[in-house]
Every structure is written in structure tokens, then in C-alpha cells.
Short mmCIF file of C-alpha atoms in Angstrom, two decimals:
data_model
loop_
_atom_site.label_atom_id
_atom_site.label_comp_id
_atom_site.label_asym_id
_atom_site.label_seq_id
_atom_site.Cartn_x
_atom_site.Cartn_y
_atom_site.Cartn_z
CA MET A 9 0.00 0.00 0.00
CA ARG A 10 1.09 3.52 -0.74
CA LYS A 11 2.88 5.31 2.09
CA LEU A 12 1.54 8.86 2.01
CA ALA A 13 3.44 10.25 5.00
CA THR A 14 6.95 9.15 5.89
CA VAL A 15 9.92 10.33 7.90
CA ARG A 16 12.63 11.19 5.39
CA ILE A 17 16.10 12.70 5.17
CA ILE A 18 16.61 15.67 2.85
CA ASP A 19 19.18 14.85 0.17
CA GLU A 20 19.73 18.27 -1.35
CA ILE A 21 18.62 21.89 -1.17
CA ASN A 22 18.95 23.88 -4.39
CA PRO A 23 18.11 27.49 -5.30
CA ILE A 24 15.30 28.38 -7.70
CA ASP A 25 16.23 30.89 -10.38
CA GLY A 26 14.69 34.28 -9.68
CA ALA A 27 13.23 33.24 -6.31
CA ASP A 28 14.34 34.90 -3.08
CA ALA A 29 11.91 33.36 -0.58
CA ILE A 30 11.70 29.73 -1.73
CA GLU A 31 14.07 26.91 -2.66
CA CYS A 32 13.85 23.31 -3.84
CA ALA A 33 14.42 20.31 -1.57
CA SER A 34 15.15 16.84 -2.97
CA ILE A 35 13.97 13.72 -1.15
CA GLY A 36 14.58 10.45 -2.96
CA GLY A 37 13.28 11.29 -6.43
CA TRP A 38 10.84 13.99 -5.25
CA LYS A 39 11.31 17.74 -5.71
CA ILE A 40 9.50 19.92 -3.17
CA VAL A 41 9.41 23.71 -3.03
CA THR A 42 9.83 24.98 0.53
CA GLN A 43 10.48 28.23 2.37
CA LYS A 44 14.08 29.33 2.11
CA GLY A 45 16.40 28.76 5.05
CA ILE A 46 14.17 26.34 6.99
CA TYR A 47 15.82 23.06 6.03
CA SER A 48 19.33 21.85 5.23
CA PRO A 49 20.69 18.71 3.54
CA GLY A 50 20.73 15.83 6.04
CA ASP A 51 17.80 17.19 8.06
CA MET A 52 15.10 14.74 9.08
CA CYS A 53 11.56 15.82 8.21
CA VAL A 54 8.08 14.50 7.49
CA TYR A 55 7.33 14.18 3.79
CA LEU A 56 3.71 14.10 2.56
CA GLU A 57 3.19 12.74 -0.94
CA ILE A 58 0.86 14.13 -3.62
CA ASP A 59 -2.74 12.90 -3.32
CA SER A 60 -2.46 13.17 0.46
CA TRP A 61 -5.48 14.73 2.17
CA VAL A 62 -3.81 16.85 4.85
CA PRO A 63 -5.88 17.80 7.92
CA THR A 64 -6.06 21.54 8.55
CA GLU A 65 -4.89 21.05 12.13
CA ILE A 66 -1.38 19.99 11.04
CA ALA A 67 -0.99 22.36 8.08
CA PRO A 68 -3.43 25.30 8.37
CA PHE A 69 -1.34 27.38 5.94
CA LEU A 70 -2.47 25.18 3.03
CA THR A 71 -5.91 26.82 3.07
CA LYS A 72 -5.70 30.21 1.42
CA PRO A 73 -7.17 33.12 3.43
CA GLY A 74 -10.73 33.86 2.46
CA HIS A 75 -11.25 30.50 0.78
CA PRO A 76 -13.87 28.05 2.11
CA VAL A 77 -12.69 25.13 4.20
CA ARG A 78 -12.75 21.92 2.17
CA VAL A 79 -13.86 18.65 3.76
CA TYR A 80 -13.05 15.08 2.67
CA ASN A 81 -14.47 12.05 4.50
CA GLY A 82 -15.47 14.37 7.33
CA VAL A 83 -11.99 15.86 7.77
CA PRO A 84 -11.30 19.57 7.04
CA GLY A 85 -8.12 19.95 5.04
CA GLU A 86 -6.50 20.23 1.62
CA ARG A 87 -5.31 17.87 -1.09
CA LEU A 88 -1.66 17.93 -2.21
CA LYS A 89 -1.22 18.16 -5.97
CA THR A 90 1.63 18.57 -8.43
CA ILE A 91 2.15 22.30 -8.89
CA ARG A 92 4.67 24.63 -10.50
CA LEU A 93 6.11 27.56 -8.51
CA ARG A 94 8.42 30.06 -10.22
CA GLY A 95 9.02 27.47 -12.92
CA GLN A 96 9.92 24.69 -10.46
CA VAL A 97 7.70 21.59 -10.27
CA SER A 98 6.81 20.76 -6.67
CA GLN A 99 5.29 17.46 -5.55
CA GLY A 100 4.22 17.15 -1.95
CA LEU A 101 4.91 18.91 1.31
CA ILE A 102 7.69 18.93 3.92
CA LEU A 103 6.77 19.39 7.58
CA PRO A 104 9.04 19.60 10.63
CA MET A 105 9.44 16.58 12.90
CA SER A 106 7.62 18.55 15.60
CA VAL A 107 4.27 17.65 13.97
CA LEU A 108 4.77 14.09 15.26
CA PRO A 109 3.95 13.00 18.81
CA SER A 110 6.90 13.33 21.17
CA GLY A 111 8.39 10.49 23.16
CA GLN A 112 9.04 8.22 20.20
CA ILE A 113 12.17 7.65 18.12
CA TYR A 114 11.64 7.85 14.36
CA GLY A 115 13.91 6.50 11.64
CA ASP A 116 14.32 7.16 7.95
CA GLU A 117 11.33 5.94 5.89
CA ASP A 118 9.16 5.20 8.94
CA GLU A 119 5.53 5.55 7.92
CA VAL A 120 3.46 8.07 9.87
CA THR A 121 0.36 8.27 7.66
CA GLU A 122 -2.06 7.04 10.30
CA ILE A 123 -0.39 8.96 13.13
CA LEU A 124 -1.01 12.24 11.30
CA GLY A 125 -4.49 11.33 10.10
CA ILE A 126 -3.48 11.54 6.45
CA GLN A 127 -5.93 10.04 3.95
CA LYS A 128 -5.45 9.17 0.29
CA TRP A 129 -7.58 11.54 -1.75
CA GLU A 130 -9.55 9.83 -4.50
CA PRO A 131 -12.04 11.35 -6.93
CA THR A 132 -15.69 10.57 -6.31
CA LEU A 133 -16.94 7.73 -8.49
CA SER A 134 -20.08 8.20 -10.55
CA ALA A 135 -23.18 6.33 -9.43
CA SER A 136 -22.74 3.77 -12.20
CA LEU A 137 -19.20 3.02 -11.03
CA GLY A 138 -19.77 3.27 -7.28
CA GLY A 139 -22.55 0.71 -6.97
CA ASN A 140 -23.72 -1.18 -3.90
CA ALA A 141 -21.04 -2.86 -1.81
CA ARG A 142 -21.08 -6.44 -0.62
CA GLY A 143 -18.14 -5.42 1.54
CA ASN A 144 -14.67 -3.94 1.43
CA PHE A 145 -12.10 -5.11 -1.10
CA PRO A 146 -11.46 -8.84 -0.42
CA SER A 147 -8.69 -9.55 2.08
CA PHE A 148 -7.57 -12.63 0.12
CA ILE A 149 -6.36 -10.44 -2.78
CA PHE A 150 -3.47 -7.98 -2.54
CA LYS A 151 -4.94 -4.46 -2.69
CA THR A 152 -2.17 -2.55 -4.36
CA ASP A 153 -1.50 1.02 -5.26
CA GLN A 154 1.58 0.76 -7.44
CA GLU A 155 4.52 2.47 -5.71
CA ARG A 156 6.13 5.46 -7.38
CA ILE A 157 9.81 5.25 -8.31
CA GLN A 158 10.49 8.42 -6.27
CA ASN A 159 9.89 6.37 -3.11
CA MET A 160 12.12 3.45 -4.15
CA LYS A 161 15.63 4.84 -4.15
CA ARG A 162 17.14 1.82 -2.36
CA ASP A 163 15.26 -0.70 -4.49
CA PHE A 164 16.21 1.14 -7.67
CA PHE A 165 19.93 0.88 -7.03
CA LEU A 166 19.66 -2.71 -5.72
CA TRP A 167 17.68 -3.91 -8.74
CA LYS A 168 20.03 -2.01 -11.02
CA GLN A 169 23.01 -3.77 -9.45
CA GLU A 170 21.24 -7.14 -9.74
CA GLN A 171 20.50 -6.37 -13.42
CA ARG A 172 16.92 -7.49 -13.03
CA ALA A 173 14.88 -7.62 -16.23
CA PHE A 174 11.63 -5.62 -16.39
CA GLU A 175 8.72 -5.39 -18.76
CA VAL A 176 7.62 -1.80 -19.42
CA THR A 177 3.93 -1.11 -20.04
CA GLU A 178 1.84 2.00 -20.39
CA LYS A 179 0.13 3.32 -17.25
CA VAL A 180 -3.34 3.91 -18.64
CA ASP A 181 -5.78 6.37 -17.12
CA GLY A 182 -8.95 4.50 -16.19
CA SER A 183 -10.56 2.91 -13.15
CA SER A 184 -9.14 -0.19 -11.49
CA MET A 185 -11.33 -3.29 -11.84
CA THR A 186 -10.79 -6.72 -10.28
CA VAL A 187 -12.74 -9.92 -10.87
CA TYR A 188 -12.15 -13.06 -8.81
CA LEU A 189 -13.07 -16.70 -8.51
CA ASN A 190 -12.64 -17.99 -4.97
CA ASP A 191 -14.06 -21.27 -3.62
CA GLY A 192 -16.58 -21.25 -6.45
CA THR A 193 -17.76 -17.67 -5.88
CA PHE A 194 -17.38 -15.15 -8.69
CA GLY A 195 -17.01 -11.52 -7.65
CA VAL A 196 -16.45 -8.09 -9.17
CA CYS A 197 -14.63 -5.24 -7.40
CA SER A 198 -13.86 -1.59 -7.87
CA ARG A 199 -10.59 -0.27 -6.43
CA ASN A 200 -11.93 -0.34 -2.88
CA LEU A 201 -15.15 -2.38 -2.78
CA ASP A 202 -16.54 -5.85 -3.47
CA LEU A 203 -19.69 -5.00 -5.45
CA ILE A 204 -23.18 -6.48 -5.53
CA GLU A 205 -24.42 -7.14 -9.06
CA THR A 206 -27.00 -4.57 -10.13
CA PRO A 207 -28.27 -3.80 -13.65
CA ASP A 208 -26.81 -0.30 -13.75
CA ASN A 209 -23.33 -1.00 -12.31
CA THR A 210 -20.67 -0.48 -14.99
CA PHE A 211 -18.14 -2.90 -13.49
CA TRP A 212 -20.64 -5.75 -13.48
CA LYS A 213 -21.93 -4.87 -16.94
CA VAL A 214 -18.38 -5.05 -18.31
CA ALA A 215 -17.77 -8.35 -16.51
CA ARG A 216 -20.84 -9.76 -18.27
CA GLN A 217 -19.89 -8.12 -21.57
CA TYR A 218 -16.52 -9.90 -21.48
CA ASN A 219 -18.02 -13.18 -20.19
CA LEU A 220 -15.45 -13.07 -17.41
CA GLU A 221 -17.22 -15.53 -15.12
CA GLU A 222 -17.40 -18.14 -17.88
CA ILE A 223 -13.79 -17.48 -18.87
CA MET A 224 -12.55 -17.90 -15.32
CA ARG A 225 -14.56 -21.07 -14.71
CA ASN A 226 -13.16 -22.53 -17.95
CA PHE A 227 -9.75 -20.92 -17.80
CA LYS A 228 -7.41 -21.65 -20.71
CA PHE A 229 -3.74 -21.48 -19.92
CA SER A 230 -0.68 -22.41 -21.96
CA VAL A 231 1.86 -23.11 -19.24
CA HIS A 232 5.23 -21.50 -19.84
CA GLU A 233 7.79 -24.27 -20.03
CA ILE A 234 10.01 -22.69 -17.40
CA GLU A 235 7.30 -22.13 -14.79
CA LYS A 236 5.27 -25.36 -15.05
CA ARG A 237 2.43 -23.52 -13.34
CA PRO A 238 -0.84 -25.50 -13.07
CA ILE A 239 -4.14 -23.81 -13.84
CA PRO A 240 -5.13 -22.04 -10.62
CA LYS A 241 -8.34 -22.95 -8.81
CA ASN A 242 -8.77 -19.62 -7.06
CA PHE A 243 -7.47 -16.49 -8.77
CA ALA A 244 -8.17 -12.86 -9.63
CA ILE A 245 -7.80 -10.85 -12.82
CA ARG A 246 -7.11 -7.15 -12.51
CA GLY A 247 -7.26 -4.51 -15.20
CA GLU A 248 -7.96 -0.90 -16.06
CA LEU A 249 -11.50 -0.08 -17.14
CA LEU A 250 -11.78 2.58 -19.85
CA GLY A 251 -14.66 4.07 -21.79
CA PRO A 252 -17.87 6.10 -21.40
CA GLY A 253 -18.35 7.47 -17.88
CA VAL A 254 -14.82 6.55 -16.76
CA GLN A 255 -12.31 9.36 -16.07
CA LYS A 256 -14.11 11.61 -18.56
CA ASN A 257 -13.43 9.00 -21.25
CA LYS A 258 -10.15 10.66 -22.24
CA TYR A 259 -9.55 8.04 -24.94
CA ASN A 260 -12.88 8.84 -26.64
CA LEU A 261 -13.89 5.19 -26.71
CA LYS A 262 -17.34 4.25 -27.96
CA ASP A 263 -17.54 1.16 -25.77
CA HIS A 264 -16.01 0.03 -22.49
CA VAL A 265 -12.63 -1.68 -22.67
CA LEU A 266 -10.85 -3.70 -19.99
CA LEU A 267 -7.07 -3.87 -20.27
CA ILE A 268 -5.47 -6.52 -18.04
CA PHE A 269 -2.30 -5.78 -16.07
CA ASP A 270 -2.23 -8.49 -13.35
CA ILE A 271 -3.38 -12.02 -12.62
CA PHE A 272 -3.18 -13.09 -8.99
CA ASP A 273 -3.07 -16.67 -7.68
CA ILE A 274 -5.16 -16.52 -4.49
CA ASP A 275 -4.03 -19.88 -3.13
CA LYS A 276 -0.32 -19.15 -3.62
CA GLN A 277 -0.75 -15.43 -2.79
CA GLU A 278 1.47 -14.43 -5.69
CA TYR A 279 1.21 -12.74 -9.07
CA PHE A 280 1.59 -14.50 -12.39
CA VAL A 281 4.97 -13.67 -13.90
CA HIS A 282 5.30 -11.93 -17.26
CA TYR A 283 5.09 -14.92 -19.63
CA ASP A 284 2.30 -16.66 -17.74
CA ARG A 285 0.20 -13.49 -17.56
CA TRP A 286 0.59 -12.69 -21.25
CA ASN A 287 -0.16 -16.31 -22.22
CA ALA A 288 -3.29 -16.34 -20.08
CA VAL A 289 -4.56 -13.03 -21.45
CA ARG A 290 -3.99 -14.21 -25.03
CA ASP A 291 -5.41 -17.71 -24.55
CA ASN A 292 -8.64 -16.36 -23.07
CA GLY A 293 -9.26 -13.68 -25.68
CA LEU A 294 -8.68 -10.72 -23.37
CA LEU A 295 -6.71 -7.50 -23.88
CA HIS A 296 -3.47 -6.59 -22.09
CA VAL A 297 -2.23 -3.10 -21.29
CA PRO A 298 0.15 -2.12 -24.11
CA LEU A 299 3.87 -2.73 -23.97
CA ILE A 300 5.98 0.40 -24.31
CA THR A 301 9.20 -1.40 -25.28
CA ASN A 302 9.87 -4.60 -27.16
CA GLY A 303 11.64 -7.08 -24.91
CA PRO A 304 12.82 -6.70 -21.30
CA ARG A 305 14.71 -3.70 -19.96
CA THR A 306 17.25 -3.55 -17.16
CA LEU A 307 17.76 -0.47 -15.00
CA THR A 308 21.43 -0.21 -15.99
CA GLN A 309 20.50 2.27 -18.73
CA PHE A 310 19.32 4.74 -16.07
CA GLU A 311 21.84 6.61 -13.96
CA ASN A 312 19.31 7.74 -11.38
CA ILE A 313 15.62 8.17 -10.63
CA SER A 314 15.46 11.41 -12.62
CA ASP A 315 16.40 9.40 -15.71
CA ILE A 316 13.46 7.06 -15.09
CA LEU A 317 11.11 10.06 -14.85
CA SER A 318 12.56 11.52 -18.05
CA PHE A 319 12.00 8.16 -19.73
CA ALA A 320 8.35 8.27 -18.65
CA GLU A 321 8.03 11.67 -20.32
CA GLN A 322 9.90 10.91 -23.54
CA GLU A 323 9.12 7.27 -24.28
CA VAL A 324 5.36 7.75 -24.37
CA SER A 325 5.26 11.41 -25.40
CA MET A 326 2.63 12.13 -28.05
CA VAL A 327 2.01 8.47 -28.87
CA SER A 328 -1.48 7.32 -29.66
CA SER A 329 -2.21 5.94 -26.25
CA VAL A 330 -3.70 2.54 -25.33
CA VAL A 331 -4.44 0.16 -28.20
CA PRO A 332 -4.53 2.29 -31.37
CA HIS A 333 -7.38 0.43 -33.12
CA LEU A 334 -9.61 0.93 -30.08
CA VAL A 335 -9.30 4.71 -30.05
CA ALA A 336 -12.26 6.44 -31.65
CA ASN A 337 -10.20 9.19 -33.31
CA ASN A 338 -6.63 9.86 -34.35
CA ASN A 339 -5.95 12.58 -31.79
CA PRO A 340 -3.01 11.61 -29.58
CA VAL A 341 -3.77 11.20 -25.89
CA LEU A 342 -1.16 12.30 -23.37
CA PRO A 343 -0.22 9.05 -21.57
CA GLU A 344 -0.19 8.90 -17.80
CA GLY A 345 3.20 7.21 -17.52
CA VAL A 346 4.85 3.80 -17.44
CA VAL A 347 4.94 0.73 -15.19
CA PHE A 348 8.07 -1.39 -14.71
CA LYS A 349 7.38 -4.95 -13.58
CA ASP A 350 10.02 -7.62 -12.88
CA MET A 351 9.80 -10.37 -15.52
CA ASP A 352 10.21 -13.09 -12.90
CA ASP A 353 8.66 -11.58 -9.75
CA GLY A 354 5.41 -9.63 -10.02
CA SER A 355 5.85 -8.21 -6.52
CA LYS A 356 8.84 -6.15 -7.71
CA SER A 357 7.42 -3.24 -9.64
CA PHE A 358 7.02 0.51 -9.73
CA LYS A 359 5.39 3.28 -11.74
CA ALA A 360 6.75 6.52 -13.13
CA ILE A 361 4.06 9.12 -13.74
CA SER A 362 4.52 11.83 -16.34
CA THR A 363 4.83 15.28 -14.77
CA ARG A 364 3.22 16.76 -17.87
CA TRP A 365 0.24 14.46 -17.36
CA LEU A 366 -0.04 15.40 -13.66
CA LEU A 367 0.02 19.13 -14.40
CA ALA A 368 -2.52 18.69 -17.21
CA ASN A 369 -4.86 16.55 -15.11
CA ASP A 370 -4.92 18.47 -11.83
CA GLY A 371 -2.68 15.84 -10.23
#
């Protein structure tokens, strides 16, 4: 799960051209604009990531004077977004260690999200996507929010040294959808909820449109010769739902489309690896999120995290996003970013989101 608030050590402090009162702090791969002279390299601080809902009581200065107090899930506060100040992109917020309760010792990368009452801000789903809940997202499936590369400095250099091979796919901008088969029960989930089937719920309508229950009960699977994986009894398929009524239908699709990015073995509690996932998607007539590069990539081509972020900007810049023949017109769609996933271990992965996309999409 995404760590929204962590104790971190400031790597660098750099000036901003033409700015006298502010400067830029670097933490991992993040750049954060802060008041000049408050922090120094090596200082310990609390870093709050973008999409954090920050309670007013710990950061009252986020609410501009004269503006109404915003409330999310009953908590007054503000959402952190990617912004540009004096030409410098800023992502997140730095707070002093004094915002944390005293009497406890904190170390680098300790998570303090719950301690500070930070919530993950998420846009409100439409009625057709929200639906009626059977319950929360099932505990027998990993509920993931792909980690950003800016938070994975140690992993980046370790995986680079190990020369791990990664697939690189497009991070498409839709709504997460999961379908599962567990002990004979078929279920459909949004990002956070296990949904009851109703005639007007988009997730369930798409599940029926794709015949996903029938596919999963009669699962076809060409086992990769290296893995020798048997057909799973209990498993989940996860993808990105696109189309009318979803994220303003940025791809201008006429019909709903489900692009698969993960298959999860519930009994083994592990993800299908690259070859097994692609084989399963193909064998069952489904669609996979598009590959950005042909063949695996190692991280040795990237000197640092900034290079990964530049890659996310350049590699997918101005391409016709998603699957070209599905797009209703020829206008290019600015892609959200890229996802790197270990070819042999689905638990080792990260995303790099395009800064251009974040600034264009109020992120």
C-alpha cells in the first residue's frame, strides 16, 4: 500500500532561479518547493506525498485566506497536488518533525500516515461506477496502489546492481477493476469495494460483456515451459476499465474496454509472472495493457531516478495511447506514464508518472 506520509532525510537543497523566498528540496526522487532557510541537507523531516489529504490542524497554511474550508471524508483539510512555482515543479509537502507525537524515536522511511491522520484523496466515483457494496475489497487479494519510483531509491539501485529484467507497459488512465473466482464464488470489485451485481453498475456490466465468469470457470492457460504452473483454482484478474463514464473518457472510446495488467493466484498469494500473464490473457481472448518497449529492460541504462522520470516523459510522449485500433479518433492522448514490472517476480514493480500528465490533469 502507498505510504503517504513518511519520515525522510533531505538529500539536497537547491536554489530556484529568480526566487528569493523559496528553494527546492530533494527527497529520494521527489522535488519539493519549501520556504528558504528552513531546512538543510541531512535534516530529518516529514514528507507528505501528492494525493495526500492533509488535515487543517497539522498544516493550516495550506488553506488560502478567504477560501472556504474543504472537507473530505469528514476531515477539514486540503489535497496535495503537483504544482509549478516560479518554474519549479513541486510534488508534496515537507513538515518539521515537531508535527509528530513526542516520546518516540523515528527512523528514515518510517511511515506516519495514520499517526497524522493523512488520507489518500480519491475522486468521487459516478453512481454507475460506485454501486452497492457487498463489503470492502477482499482480504484474500493484494490491494495494491503501485509504488512510485520516487519512493524506491534503495530498491532502484539494488535492482540495477542485480541487473533485473523488467517489462515496461503504459500506465493507462482508467478505473481499477478486479474480478475473482474464490471457492466457487465469482465476484467483481472496484478499487476499494466488493460489489453487488446490479443492472446499472458499470463494473458488473463489463464483466458480463466480457463473459469473465465463464472465462474464469473454464480458464485456458498455456503453461510456460520454465514455470510449469498449473491452472489455478482460485485467482483474480485485474485490469484498467476505460470508456464512457470513466475518467471523462479521455480516450474517446465508444464502448467500455478492460485492459489486463495483473493475474493473482489466491491460493499461492502471488502474481503471475510476465510470460504466464501474457499467455493467459492471449489464450482467453482478453486484452493486455500495451507494452511500451519490445523485450525486457534492465535499469542499468538509467543513472538515477530522474532518468526514469525523463524516460516516462519521452518514451510515451505524443504516442497514440492505449491500443490504437480501439481509439475512436486519431488525436493523440497524453499518456499517464509507465509501469516497470520484474519479468520473474510480479511483486517487484514501480510506476513513473509523467509530470506533464499530472500538471494537465490536476494531479
